[in-house]
C-alpha cells in the first residue's frame, strides 16, 4: 500500500509546486485554482493511504514472496447479475433528456432512479451476508 | 438475480458456475466485467464507424475547392459531430471502457472489477450519453455546430439556439459521469484486488498505464462536468459565466475546457501506449525494455499534463507563454523515453510480424510523427503561424490515427482471449497496410496545406492549384482508411468462430493468458505463483525465468 500512497503524494507535491510557480508568475486565477484543487485531490487519498499503510500488516499482494495460498479466504460479494444499473442508467438518461425536451421527463427519470436506488440497496443487503 | 460469493482462487468455492439470465436479459443485467467490456467494445466500434462516415463526408466535400455535397450549416454540424463522436464516444470509451474493463482484472488476477454494478452503470451512462448526443441529428435545428471544443460565445443560446447544442451538453454530462465512475472503479480494482504476489512493480505496463489514466480522469473530468453545468446555466438560467454582456469571461471556458482537454489527450493516449507495450514485448519474445523507466515516464507524463492546457490558447494573448511552452516541451522527454524503450524491446528480439505487431509498429511511427509536430506547436512563435490551420488538424490526426492503429492492434491481440477465436491474419495484414498508408496519405498533404495557410473548418476554399491537389490526395487517403475499416468488418465475418485460439496463442507473458479463452465467469480456475511481471511466461518457460524487479519492494 505504500507505493500506492507515494504515487498519489508525489503527484500532489508536483501539482503543488507547479501551482506555486504558475500562480505567482501568471497571477491568473482559473488555472491556479484548478491546479490547487488537483493537488488536494491527490493529497486526500494519498495521505490516508500513507497513514493506513503504516498501521496495517503487509497484504499478500504487497508481498513479493507471497504464495497463492496466502490469499485464500473471503474476498467479497460480487453480484452475478443485476437489473438496477440499467434502471439507474435509464433514469439518468431521462433526467438529461428533461433538460432538453421538457420538465415532465423528470417524472419517469426520478421514478426509475429511486426504484434503482431502493432496489440496488436492498439487493446489496441481501447479498452481503457473508 | 444471483449473488456469487468469491473466495480467493485457492478457496474451494472460488469458481461457482454462474447461472444468470440468458439472451437479451443477460446483456441488460450483467455485472461481469468481460461482458460489460464487450458491450463497450461493440458500442465504441459502432461510434468509430459513424464518426468515420462523417469524416468521409467531410473529405468528399473538400475533395474539390467548391464542393456542393453539403451546405455550410451542415458542414459545421459534420466537423463538430465528427470530432465529438471520435473523442468523446470512441477513443476514450474504447481505451478506458472497453479493453481496460476486460483486460485489467485479468492481468492482476482479480475475479471482477471492484464494484461490478457500478461498472455496469457506467456502460449504461456511456450508451445513453452517446444516444443523447446523436439525437441532435434528428432535431429541427440539427446537431451541435460549434466545433467539438464548444468555444464561448459560439455556444450561447443566441448563437446556438437549437436543441442540438443542449443534447451535446447532456450527452457529455452522461459520458463524463461514466468516465468519472470508470476512474474510481479502476483505481479501486488495482489497489485492492491484485492477486497475492502481484506487487505494484509486477503489474503489466497496460495496467500501470490504466491506473495513471484513472487518476488523470478523476483530476480532469469533474472540471469539464462543472464547465458544462455553467454552460447550461448560461444558456437557460440567465447566468453570465461565459458571456461578456453580463460581465462574464468567454476565455474562462477555454481554461476550463483545456484543463480537462489536455489531460484528456493523455487519458486517451496512455491506454494505447500500454497496449503497444504489451504487444511489442510479446511479439519480440522479450520482457519490456526499461520496465520501471516506462512506469516513471507514464507518471511524469501525467504530472506534466496538468500544466500544459493553455498551449491551446497561445493566440488568445492572455496566457503565460513561457510557462506553458516549457511544460509542453518537457513532455517530449518522458514520451521519448517510451519510444526508445519500445525500440529497445524490439532490439535483438525474435520478431514475429503478426497483424497486432504490425499495427503497433505503425502506431509507433505515426505517433512519432504526431509527437514531433506537437513539439513545433509547443513553441509560441510557430504556433502563432500555424494556429487554426490544417497543420494543427494534421498533427492531431497523426496522433489519433496512431491510437486507432494501436486500438486495432489491441483487438487483434486480445480479441482471441475475449472470444476464443483468432481473426484471419492475411486480411488483417491487408487492413494494416491500407490503414497505415492511408493515414500517411491523409495527413501529409494537410501538413503542407497548414503551412501554406489553409484555415481549418472551411467548407470551401480558394481555387488554388496546390490546395486542390493536396486536398484531393488527402481525400484519397481517407478513402483508403475507410476501405481498411470495411476489411476489418469483413475479417470478423470471414473468421467468425473459424480459428480456435487456445488459451495462449501468442506465447504471451502476462496473467490474462494463463486462463481459458474466453475466461470463466470469475476469470481463473487457478493462478501461478507470481514472481515477476511475466508470471505466465515464467510458468511456461521455467528455463528462461524473468529477473524480478521486486527485491526492494514492500
XYZ file of C-alpha atoms in Angstrom:
684
model
C 0.000 0.000 0.000
C 2.996 2.303 0.461
C 3.676 2.566 -3.268
C 0.045 3.471 -3.950
C 0.319 6.218 -1.290
C 3.642 7.504 -2.608
C 2.313 7.658 -6.171
C -0.570 9.926 -5.140
C 1.563 12.033 -2.805
C 4.235 12.518 -5.475
C 1.606 13.734 -7.940
C 0.118 16.032 -5.277
C 3.532 17.502 -4.430
C 4.323 18.047 -8.106
C 0.979 19.769 -8.717
C 1.553 21.900 -5.608
C 4.985 23.046 -6.795
C 3.687 23.652 -10.318
C 0.739 25.589 -8.905
C 3.021 27.785 -6.773
C 5.224 28.663 -9.765
C 2.286 29.219 -12.097
C 0.099 31.269 -9.762
C 2.849 33.607 -8.591
C 4.205 34.057 -12.119
C 0.945 34.426 -14.053
C -1.460 35.833 -11.410
C -4.181 34.011 -13.358
C -6.800 32.586 -11.018
C -8.720 29.949 -13.009
C -5.692 27.753 -13.687
C -4.245 28.373 -10.220
C -7.448 27.224 -8.510
C -7.734 24.143 -10.723
C -4.111 23.124 -10.088
C -4.523 23.709 -6.355
C -7.659 21.530 -6.367
C -5.735 18.855 -8.272
C -3.100 18.908 -5.537
C -5.757 18.482 -2.819
C -7.415 15.677 -4.748
C -4.125 13.751 -4.727
C -3.237 14.547 -1.098
C -6.606 13.448 0.281
C -6.455 9.727 -0.625
C -2.632 9.707 -0.716
C -2.229 10.818 2.911
C -4.984 8.423 4.012
C -3.212 5.510 2.339
C 0.126 6.541 3.857
C -1.420 6.778 7.346
C -3.128 3.438 6.898
C -0.114 1.659 5.331
C 1.954 2.319 8.466
C -0.654 0.623 10.642
C -1.576 -2.443 8.602
C 0.121 -5.774 8.051
C 1.545 -6.196 4.552
C -1.143 -7.628 2.294
C -0.410 -10.731 0.161
C -0.469 -8.512 -2.924
C 2.276 -6.330 -1.424
C 4.470 -9.301 -0.516
C 6.847 -10.253 -3.348
C 7.205 -13.785 -1.986
C 3.514 -14.442 -1.347
C 2.078 -17.800 -2.351
C -1.408 -18.089 -3.818
C -2.459 -19.911 -0.628
C -1.705 -16.782 1.416
C -4.580 -15.011 -0.289
C -7.092 -17.778 0.426
C -10.284 -16.720 2.109
C -13.159 -14.342 1.662
C -12.623 -11.608 -0.945
C -16.038 -10.066 -1.319
C -19.530 -10.439 -2.663
C -19.846 -9.943 -6.376
C -23.385 -9.763 -7.720
C -23.685 -12.202 -10.600
C -26.254 -10.042 -12.362
C -28.468 -7.075 -11.550
C -31.062 -5.072 -13.458
C -30.587 -1.961 -11.309
C -27.523 -0.468 -13.049
C -29.575 -0.474 -16.261
C -32.592 1.048 -14.490
C -30.448 3.768 -12.877
C -28.745 4.473 -16.214
C -32.114 4.892 -17.917
C -33.231 7.148 -15.052
C -30.206 9.384 -15.639
C -30.946 9.304 -19.386
C -34.490 10.614 -18.832
C -33.273 13.284 -16.404
C -30.837 14.590 -19.027
C -33.490 14.440 -21.759
C -35.701 16.517 -19.434
C -33.098 19.304 -19.694
C -33.782 19.436 -23.430
C -37.293 18.195 -24.222
C -39.372 19.137 -21.208
C -39.508 19.076 -17.455
C -42.158 16.294 -17.458
C -39.446 13.786 -18.343
C -38.111 14.261 -14.814
C -41.058 12.162 -13.579
C -40.025 8.879 -15.251
C -36.372 9.845 -14.709
C -36.635 10.225 -10.938
C -39.057 7.277 -10.686
C -36.522 4.986 -12.346
C -33.623 6.410 -10.314
C -35.460 5.993 -6.978
C -36.540 2.452 -7.926
C -32.939 1.599 -8.804
C -31.509 3.098 -5.625
C -34.003 1.274 -3.381
C -33.782 -1.980 -5.325
C -29.999 -1.870 -5.616
C -29.548 -1.157 -1.925
C -31.822 -3.977 -0.780
C -30.176 -6.285 -3.326
C -26.774 -5.415 -1.861
C -28.009 -6.080 1.691
C -29.373 -9.491 0.678
C -26.084 -10.447 -0.967
C -23.804 -9.129 1.720
C -24.490 -11.577 4.480
C -21.180 -13.376 4.324
C -30.642 -12.150 -9.510
C -27.808 -14.231 -8.199
C -25.002 -13.300 -5.891
C -21.665 -15.053 -6.181
C -19.604 -15.023 -3.013
C -15.982 -15.211 -4.038
C -13.105 -16.567 -2.073
C -9.585 -16.292 -3.383
C -8.606 -18.670 -6.222
C -7.347 -21.268 -3.793
C -10.658 -21.336 -1.930
C -12.882 -24.330 -2.583
C -15.905 -22.304 -3.762
C -13.957 -19.845 -5.883
C -15.387 -20.893 -9.211
C -19.053 -21.481 -8.784
C -20.617 -21.697 -12.198
C -22.800 -18.719 -12.956
C -26.453 -19.459 -13.678
C -27.782 -15.995 -14.509
C -30.252 -14.815 -17.125
C -29.670 -15.574 -20.805
C -30.395 -13.820 -24.095
C -31.091 -10.070 -24.098
C -31.685 -10.076 -20.336
C -28.119 -11.338 -19.843
C -26.749 -8.247 -21.627
C -29.082 -5.902 -19.705
C -28.360 -7.340 -16.273
C -24.764 -8.471 -16.498
C -22.204 -7.315 -13.963
C -19.421 -9.448 -15.466
C -16.585 -7.112 -16.452
C -15.904 -9.101 -19.627
C -19.449 -8.792 -20.991
C -19.601 -5.117 -19.994
C -16.249 -4.633 -21.719
C -17.582 -6.387 -24.806
C -20.650 -4.115 -24.807
C -18.276 -1.142 -24.591
C -16.172 -2.534 -27.441
C -19.157 -3.047 -29.753
C -20.639 0.389 -28.968
C -17.280 2.132 -29.380
C -16.626 0.433 -32.737
C -20.125 1.486 -33.919
C -19.216 5.060 -32.894
C -15.945 4.731 -34.835
C -17.920 3.729 -37.913
C -20.404 6.620 -37.525
C -17.607 9.140 -36.843
C -15.626 7.690 -39.751
C -18.601 8.031 -42.096
C -18.874 11.726 -41.148
C -15.129 12.087 -41.847
C -15.594 10.582 -45.311
C -18.354 13.139 -45.976
C -16.036 15.959 -44.860
C -13.243 14.734 -47.128
C -15.693 14.278 -50.014
C -16.823 17.886 -49.570
C -13.190 19.086 -49.539
C -12.028 16.930 -52.468
C -12.879 19.908 -54.731
C -12.496 23.577 -53.929
C -16.176 24.464 -54.239
C -17.922 21.284 -53.145
C -21.726 21.149 -53.077
C -22.203 17.892 -51.206
C -23.378 19.637 -48.041
C -24.451 23.150 -47.104
C -22.271 25.415 -44.938
C -24.562 24.780 -41.956
C -24.425 21.033 -42.466
C -20.639 21.210 -42.770
C -20.475 22.876 -39.343
C -22.525 20.027 -37.914
C -20.324 17.470 -39.673
C -16.993 18.632 -38.259
C -18.476 19.240 -34.816
C -20.060 15.823 -34.539
C -17.126 14.031 -36.213
C -14.756 15.408 -33.563
C -17.229 14.910 -30.720
C -18.037 11.311 -31.640
C -14.411 10.349 -32.167
C -13.042 11.947 -28.992
C -15.920 11.597 -26.524
C -17.642 8.472 -27.790
C -14.954 6.352 -29.463
C -11.315 6.828 -28.473
C -11.820 7.443 -24.751
C -14.501 4.828 -24.043
C -12.634 2.297 -26.183
C -9.426 2.961 -24.245
C -10.610 3.038 -20.650
C -14.017 1.376 -21.035
C -13.635 -1.484 -23.469
C -10.258 -3.207 -23.347
C -9.380 -1.875 -19.877
C -12.592 -3.314 -18.492
C -11.877 -6.716 -19.940
C -8.120 -6.929 -19.503
C -7.154 -5.127 -16.263
C -8.865 -7.584 -13.841
C -7.409 -10.480 -15.834
C -3.897 -9.007 -15.773
C -3.861 -8.621 -11.985
C -5.585 -11.918 -11.178
C -8.847 -10.379 -9.943
C -12.245 -12.131 -10.151
C -14.016 -8.972 -11.399
C -13.867 -5.178 -11.149
C -14.087 -3.900 -7.572
C -17.643 -2.541 -7.937
C -19.426 -4.689 -10.544
C -22.819 -2.955 -10.501
C -21.128 0.427 -10.583
C -19.177 -0.917 -13.545
C -22.403 -1.840 -15.345
C -23.912 1.586 -14.571
C -21.060 3.380 -16.286
C -21.724 1.465 -19.510
C -25.391 2.450 -19.480
C -24.425 6.089 -18.864
C -21.984 5.896 -21.787
C -24.568 4.340 -24.106
C -27.321 6.788 -23.133
C -24.857 9.707 -23.427
C -23.911 8.568 -26.925
C -27.557 8.283 -27.975
C -28.290 11.706 -26.450
C -25.522 13.366 -28.449
C -26.527 11.646 -31.705
C -30.205 12.596 -31.221
C -29.153 16.108 -32.261
C -29.201 14.977 -35.904
C -32.943 14.328 -35.609
C -33.922 17.710 -34.158
C -35.282 20.592 -36.220
C -32.187 22.749 -35.839
C -29.779 19.878 -36.452
C -26.885 18.666 -34.329
C -24.391 20.834 -32.447
C -22.442 23.055 -34.846
C -19.845 24.992 -32.811
C -16.846 22.654 -33.058
C -16.042 19.814 -30.685
C -14.366 22.273 -28.277
C -17.606 24.264 -27.826
C -15.937 27.682 -27.533
C -17.890 30.547 -25.978
C -19.654 32.609 -27.269
C -20.486 30.236 -30.156
C -22.337 28.047 -27.647
C -24.546 30.819 -26.267
C -28.305 30.465 -26.638
C -28.191 33.330 -29.153
C -25.593 31.738 -31.439
C -26.661 28.101 -30.992
C -30.370 28.213 -30.133
C -31.408 24.678 -31.110
C -31.871 21.512 -29.089
C -28.750 20.043 -30.749
C -26.465 22.120 -28.520
C -28.336 21.062 -25.367
C -28.204 17.422 -26.437
C -24.446 17.820 -26.944
C -24.128 19.186 -23.393
C -26.409 16.457 -21.986
C -24.574 13.698 -23.814
C -21.253 14.966 -22.491
C -22.618 15.124 -18.935
C -23.673 11.475 -19.090
C -20.443 10.235 -20.684
C -18.465 12.461 -18.295
C -20.035 10.822 -15.246
C -19.435 7.460 -16.880
C -15.732 8.330 -17.178
C -15.514 9.530 -13.555
C -17.041 6.236 -12.371
C -14.502 4.433 -14.557
C -11.671 6.214 -12.781
C -12.998 5.257 -9.339
C -13.560 1.640 -10.315
C -10.181 1.153 -11.988
C -8.276 2.609 -9.026
C -10.262 0.530 -6.508
C -9.698 -2.621 -8.557
C -5.965 -2.082 -8.998
C -5.363 -1.045 -5.370
C -7.465 -3.748 -3.707
C -7.967 -6.790 -5.946
C -4.485 -7.824 -7.043
C -3.570 -11.494 -6.642
C -1.016 -12.489 -3.961
C 2.482 -11.644 -5.163
C 1.216 -9.155 -7.788
C 3.075 -6.198 -6.291
C 2.766 -2.766 -7.886
C 6.055 -3.194 -9.730
C 4.966 -6.527 -11.143
C 1.821 -5.184 -12.766
C 1.846 -5.224 -16.570
C 2.537 -1.856 -18.198
C -1.005 -1.794 -19.625
C -2.465 -1.967 -16.113
C 0.004 0.647 -14.840
C -0.995 2.977 -17.643
C -4.668 2.444 -16.860
C -4.027 3.277 -13.192
C -2.374 6.564 -14.136
C -5.140 7.204 -16.682
C -7.750 6.664 -13.948
C -6.049 9.224 -11.692
C -5.980 11.709 -14.588
C -9.668 11.042 -15.257
C -10.510 11.961 -11.667
C -8.454 15.143 -11.908
C -9.757 16.295 -15.275
C -13.331 15.141 -15.900
C -15.016 16.881 -12.930
C -13.690 20.182 -14.313
C -15.418 19.564 -17.650
C -18.619 18.492 -15.909
C -18.604 21.702 -13.862
C -17.967 23.725 -17.030
C -20.881 22.061 -18.825
C -23.245 22.844 -15.928
C -22.131 26.508 -16.075
C -22.644 26.490 -19.834
C -26.152 25.057 -19.479
C -26.940 27.676 -16.798
C -25.735 30.425 -19.157
C -27.976 29.112 -21.915
C -31.150 28.611 -19.870
C -30.996 30.209 -16.438
C -29.743 33.670 -17.351
C -26.300 33.405 -15.775
C -23.350 35.102 -17.495
C -20.331 32.989 -16.663
C -19.075 32.935 -20.247
C -20.832 35.936 -21.814
C -19.312 39.410 -21.908
C -22.767 41.024 -21.829
C -23.314 40.147 -18.190
C -19.739 40.614 -17.061
C -18.615 37.049 -17.777
C -15.377 35.903 -19.409
C -15.560 33.789 -22.613
C -11.896 32.782 -22.280
C -12.757 31.140 -18.948
C -14.477 28.402 -20.964
C -11.196 27.786 -22.799
C -9.335 27.495 -19.496
C -11.902 25.047 -18.126
C -12.233 23.084 -21.345
C -8.492 22.672 -21.900
C -7.781 21.978 -18.240
C -9.840 18.874 -19.000
C -8.871 18.713 -22.679
C -5.141 18.376 -22.473
C -5.003 15.762 -19.737
C -7.707 14.115 -21.870
C -5.143 13.740 -24.659
C -3.079 11.591 -22.277
C -6.192 9.898 -20.892
C -6.752 8.805 -24.482
C -3.149 8.016 -25.300
C -1.784 6.243 -22.203
C -4.010 3.134 -22.508
C -2.915 2.758 -26.134
C 0.738 3.205 -25.103
C 0.086 0.307 -22.727
C -1.444 -1.840 -25.459
C 1.503 -1.234 -27.794
C 3.969 -2.008 -24.972
C 2.358 -5.389 -24.267
C 2.111 -6.301 -27.939
C 5.685 -5.290 -28.808
C 7.106 -7.295 -25.871
C 5.108 -10.432 -26.734
C 5.946 -10.380 -30.431
C 9.627 -9.658 -29.714
C 9.707 -12.583 -27.232
C 11.379 -10.320 -24.694
C 10.463 -8.616 -21.443
C 9.637 -4.915 -21.703
C 12.902 -2.983 -22.003
C 13.198 -0.478 -19.160
C 10.092 -1.671 -17.290
C 10.421 0.801 -14.431
C 11.534 3.563 -16.792
C 8.287 3.061 -18.702
C 6.286 3.415 -15.475
C 8.109 6.553 -14.369
C 7.712 8.023 -17.859
C 3.962 7.408 -17.629
C 3.776 9.066 -14.187
C 5.844 12.013 -15.448
C 3.576 12.489 -18.451
C 0.582 12.533 -16.086
C 2.265 15.006 -13.738
C 3.199 17.402 -16.553
C -0.136 17.044 -18.318
C -1.906 19.197 -15.737
C 0.340 22.152 -16.545
C 0.092 22.400 -20.307
C -3.547 23.218 -21.022
C -3.040 26.770 -22.257
C -0.751 25.793 -25.145
C -4.086 25.519 -26.966
C -4.659 29.186 -26.080
C -1.372 30.852 -27.094
C -3.106 33.161 -29.557
C -5.663 34.420 -27.013
C -2.945 36.759 -25.736
C -3.886 36.242 -22.089
C -1.799 33.222 -21.125
C 1.712 32.877 -19.741
C 3.574 31.789 -22.886
C 6.952 30.724 -21.396
C 5.397 28.560 -18.667
C 3.137 26.623 -20.979
C 5.768 26.353 -23.682
C 8.379 24.917 -21.286
C 5.934 22.471 -19.709
C 4.712 21.291 -23.129
C 8.250 20.817 -24.432
C 9.163 18.863 -21.286
C 6.532 16.226 -22.088
C 8.674 15.236 -25.058
C 11.244 13.792 -22.608
C 9.161 11.005 -20.999
C 7.473 10.361 -24.337
C 10.893 9.997 -25.931
C 11.871 7.529 -23.185
C 8.853 5.438 -24.135
C 9.757 5.445 -27.811
C 13.355 4.399 -27.092
C 12.085 1.672 -24.754
C 9.747 0.307 -27.428
C 12.684 0.177 -29.837
C 14.824 -1.345 -27.050
C 12.206 -4.043 -26.514
C 12.340 -4.983 -30.184
C 16.145 -4.737 -30.368
C 17.625 -8.221 -30.952
C 14.249 -9.739 -30.201
C 12.758 -12.698 -32.019
C 10.330 -10.565 -34.012
C 7.024 -12.023 -35.172
C 5.282 -9.672 -37.566
C 1.712 -10.615 -36.770
C -1.098 -8.158 -37.533
C -1.074 -6.934 -33.922
C 2.703 -6.324 -34.092
C 2.429 -4.517 -37.450
C -0.327 -2.326 -36.049
C 1.863 -1.497 -33.039
C 4.861 -0.605 -35.208
C 2.502 1.504 -37.344
C 1.340 3.178 -34.136
C 4.934 3.895 -33.110
C 5.850 5.535 -36.425
C 2.619 7.513 -36.768
C 2.695 8.631 -33.145
C 6.296 9.768 -33.594
C 5.197 11.986 -36.500
C 2.290 13.371 -34.455
C 4.506 13.865 -31.414
C 7.294 15.655 -33.266
C 4.883 18.078 -34.912
C 3.458 18.645 -31.428
C 6.884 19.904 -30.357
C 6.687 22.574 -33.097
C 3.268 23.607 -31.822
C 4.559 23.947 -28.252
C 6.691 26.854 -29.481
C 4.589 30.053 -29.409
C 6.166 31.702 -32.499
C 5.458 28.604 -34.583
C 2.017 28.201 -33.028
C 1.085 31.797 -33.889
C 1.874 30.974 -37.511
C 0.004 27.668 -37.663
C -2.830 28.133 -35.146
C -6.229 27.095 -36.558
C -4.659 25.942 -39.808
C -4.610 22.452 -41.248
C -1.158 21.953 -39.690
C -2.877 21.545 -36.312
C -5.512 19.272 -37.870
C -2.755 17.119 -39.385
C -0.837 16.999 -36.079
C -3.701 15.699 -34.002
C -4.917 13.372 -36.729
C -1.447 11.795 -36.800
C -1.786 11.305 -33.043
C -5.323 9.914 -33.054
C -4.769 7.747 -36.125
C -1.770 6.300 -34.273
C -4.197 5.477 -31.467
C -6.578 3.857 -33.958
C -3.667 1.696 -35.197
C -2.896 0.698 -31.592
C -6.617 0.020 -30.961
C -6.711 -2.321 -33.950
C -3.543 -3.983 -32.649
C -5.285 -4.430 -29.293
C -8.320 -6.021 -30.949
C -6.187 -8.484 -32.944
C -4.070 -9.253 -29.848
C -6.735 -9.590 -27.124
C -9.737 -10.425 -29.346
C -8.881 -14.168 -29.210
C -8.782 -14.026 -25.393
C -12.225 -12.419 -25.318
C -13.936 -14.535 -27.981
C -11.821 -17.703 -28.061
C -11.224 -17.282 -31.791
C -8.457 -15.726 -33.887
C -9.015 -13.292 -36.727
C -7.677 -14.013 -40.213
C -4.079 -12.786 -40.398
C -3.954 -12.259 -44.191
C -6.959 -9.959 -44.153
C -5.534 -8.348 -41.005
C -2.243 -7.542 -42.711
C -4.040 -6.139 -45.760
C -6.070 -3.997 -43.346
C -2.872 -2.810 -41.675
C -1.193 -1.693 -44.890
C -4.303 0.144 -46.083
C -4.744 1.807 -42.692
C -1.079 2.739 -42.296
C -0.539 4.023 -45.847
C -3.991 5.653 -45.852
C -3.144 7.526 -42.658
C 0.054 8.993 -44.097
C -1.588 9.849 -47.448
C -4.401 11.502 -45.494
C -2.255 13.559 -43.086
C 0.864 14.585 -45.055
C -0.938 16.885 -47.513
C -2.692 18.501 -44.551
C 0.664 19.469 -43.002
C 1.637 21.235 -46.214
C -1.793 22.856 -46.542
C -1.461 24.160 -42.996
C 1.972 25.621 -43.639
C 0.537 27.293 -46.753
C -2.101 28.891 -44.523
C -5.283 26.956 -45.227
C -7.598 27.518 -42.214
C -9.482 24.624 -40.663
C -13.292 24.323 -40.542
C -13.876 25.745 -44.060
C -16.470 24.080 -46.310
C -14.982 25.659 -49.448
C -11.579 27.133 -50.269
C -9.961 29.280 -52.986
C -9.273 27.587 -56.323
C -5.533 27.452 -55.742
C -3.762 24.755 -57.787
C -1.741 23.348 -54.827
C -4.661 23.377 -52.413
C -6.940 21.486 -54.790
C -4.355 18.769 -55.439
C -3.318 18.416 -51.822
C -6.938 18.186 -50.660
C -7.692 15.604 -53.336
C -4.701 13.479 -52.210
C -5.803 13.750 -48.595
C -9.299 12.599 -49.571
C -7.780 9.542 -51.291
C -6.047 8.734 -48.001
C -9.384 8.997 -46.177
C -10.910 6.551 -48.676
C -8.056 4.070 -48.024
C -8.719 4.344 -44.281
C -12.436 3.746 -44.942
C -11.657 0.610 -47.000
C -9.401 -0.664 -44.199
C -12.338 -0.373 -41.768
C -14.515 -2.357 -44.173
C -11.768 -5.009 -44.301
C -11.932 -5.254 -40.503
C -15.693 -5.863 -40.691
C -15.081 -8.430 -43.472
C -12.466 -10.131 -41.311
C -14.944 -10.561 -38.450
C -17.458 -12.143 -40.859
C -14.888 -14.394 -42.561
C -13.253 -15.509 -39.294
C -16.461 -15.946 -37.286
C -15.808 -18.934 -34.976
C -13.426 -20.394 -37.557
C -9.941 -20.362 -35.995
C -9.944 -21.582 -32.355
C -7.339 -19.638 -30.407
C -6.466 -21.825 -27.437
C -5.529 -20.266 -24.115
C -2.270 -18.614 -25.149
C -1.971 -18.345 -28.937
C 0.897 -15.815 -28.875
C 3.039 -17.463 -26.153
C 2.353 -14.272 -24.211
C 3.667 -13.252 -20.833
C 1.053 -11.768 -18.547
C -1.658 -13.279 -16.382
C -4.632 -12.936 -18.745
C -3.027 -15.609 -20.936
C -2.960 -18.097 -18.051
C -6.739 -18.566 -18.041
C -9.024 -20.034 -20.656
C -10.196 -18.218 -23.814
C -12.787 -16.906 -23.114
C -12.214 -16.843 -19.354
C -14.788 -18.390 -16.972
C -17.307 -16.266 -15.066
C -14.902 -15.192 -12.339
C -11.826 -15.401 -14.539
C -9.437 -18.020 -13.147
C -9.612 -21.715 -12.259
C -6.108 -21.441 -10.811
C -3.248 -18.956 -10.646
C 0.516 -19.481 -10.935
C 2.971 -18.176 -8.348
C 3.704 -14.563 -9.286
C 7.399 -13.727 -9.078
C 7.879 -11.186 -11.876
C 5.858 -9.026 -14.256
C 5.661 -12.102 -16.573
C 4.011 -14.853 -14.499
C 2.567 -16.779 -17.444
C 5.940 -16.749 -19.227
C 7.715 -17.901 -16.062
C 5.238 -20.754 -15.705
C 5.517 -21.854 -19.335
C 9.278 -21.281 -19.661
C 10.884 -22.192 -16.325
C 14.259 -22.341 -18.079
C 14.008 -18.637 -19.051
C 12.500 -17.116 -15.924
C 12.314 -13.326 -15.702
C 14.617 -11.366 -13.429
C 12.456 -9.960 -10.633
C 12.150 -6.188 -10.171
C 10.677 -6.570 -6.728
C 13.685 -7.124 -4.493
C 13.285 -3.880 -2.523
C 9.522 -3.549 -2.574
C 7.148 -3.525 0.316
